[in-house]
Amino acid sequence: MIIKILALILILTGVTFIYDARILSNNWFSFGDQNEATSGLKILGFIFGIIGAIIIYI
């Protein structure tokens, strides 16, 4: 049960990274190219979501 709750939190984090990537990259990073940081956060969020879904499935 605890593993499934942690997997849901991981999925929630991934979805948040995907949808709020532009806002998060503006708050966390202060370098010039925000597009690379945004795409990196979206990829990281996608990976978090997939890992969380695999944990719930197993």
PDB file of C-alpha atoms in Angstrom, residues 28-57:
ATOM      1  CA  TRP A  28      14.493  27.369 -10.473  1.00  0.00           C
ATOM      2  CA  PHE A  29      16.968  28.340 -13.192  1.00  0.00           C
ATOM      3  CA  SER A  30      18.239  31.770 -14.152  1.00  0.00           C
ATOM      4  CA  PHE A  31      20.267  31.060 -17.261  1.00  0.00           C
ATOM      5  CA  GLY A  32      19.381  32.459 -20.661  1.00  0.00           C
ATOM      6  CA  ASP A  33      18.003  29.489 -22.596  1.00  0.00           C
ATOM      7  CA  GLN A  34      14.720  28.604 -20.898  1.00  0.00           C
ATOM      8  CA  ASN A  35      13.572  26.373 -23.772  1.00  0.00           C
ATOM      9  CA  GLU A  36      16.171  23.706 -23.007  1.00  0.00           C
ATOM     10  CA  ALA A  37      15.273  23.696 -19.322  1.00  0.00           C
ATOM     11  CA  THR A  38      11.582  23.479 -20.162  1.00  0.00           C
ATOM     12  CA  SER A  39      12.037  20.542 -22.515  1.00  0.00           C
ATOM     13  CA  GLY A  40      14.291  18.830 -19.978  1.00  0.00           C
ATOM     14  CA  LEU A  41      11.658  19.183 -17.252  1.00  0.00           C
ATOM     15  CA  LYS A  42       8.974  17.830 -19.581  1.00  0.00           C
ATOM     16  CA  ILE A  43      11.100  14.797 -20.423  1.00  0.00           C
ATOM     17  CA  LEU A  44      11.851  14.240 -16.738  1.00  0.00           C
ATOM     18  CA  GLY A  45       8.139  14.478 -15.920  1.00  0.00           C
ATOM     19  CA  PHE A  46       7.305  11.953 -18.624  1.00  0.00           C
ATOM     20  CA  ILE A  47       9.887   9.531 -17.250  1.00  0.00           C
ATOM     21  CA  PHE A  48       8.550   9.988 -13.696  1.00  0.00           C
ATOM     22  CA  GLY A  49       5.025   9.299 -14.924  1.00  0.00           C
ATOM     23  CA  ILE A  50       6.041   6.138 -16.754  1.00  0.00           C
ATOM     24  CA  ILE A  51       8.039   4.804 -13.790  1.00  0.00           C
ATOM     25  CA  GLY A  52       5.133   5.495 -11.429  1.00  0.00           C
ATOM     26  CA  ALA A  53       2.674   3.749 -13.761  1.00  0.00           C
ATOM     27  CA  ILE A  54       4.942   0.700 -14.012  1.00  0.00           C
ATOM     28  CA  ILE A  55       5.216   0.524 -10.215  1.00  0.00           C
ATOM     29  CA  ILE A  56       1.424   0.670  -9.850  1.00  0.00           C
ATOM     30  CA  TYR A  57       0.926  -1.939 -12.571  1.00  0.00           C
TER      31      TYR A  57
END
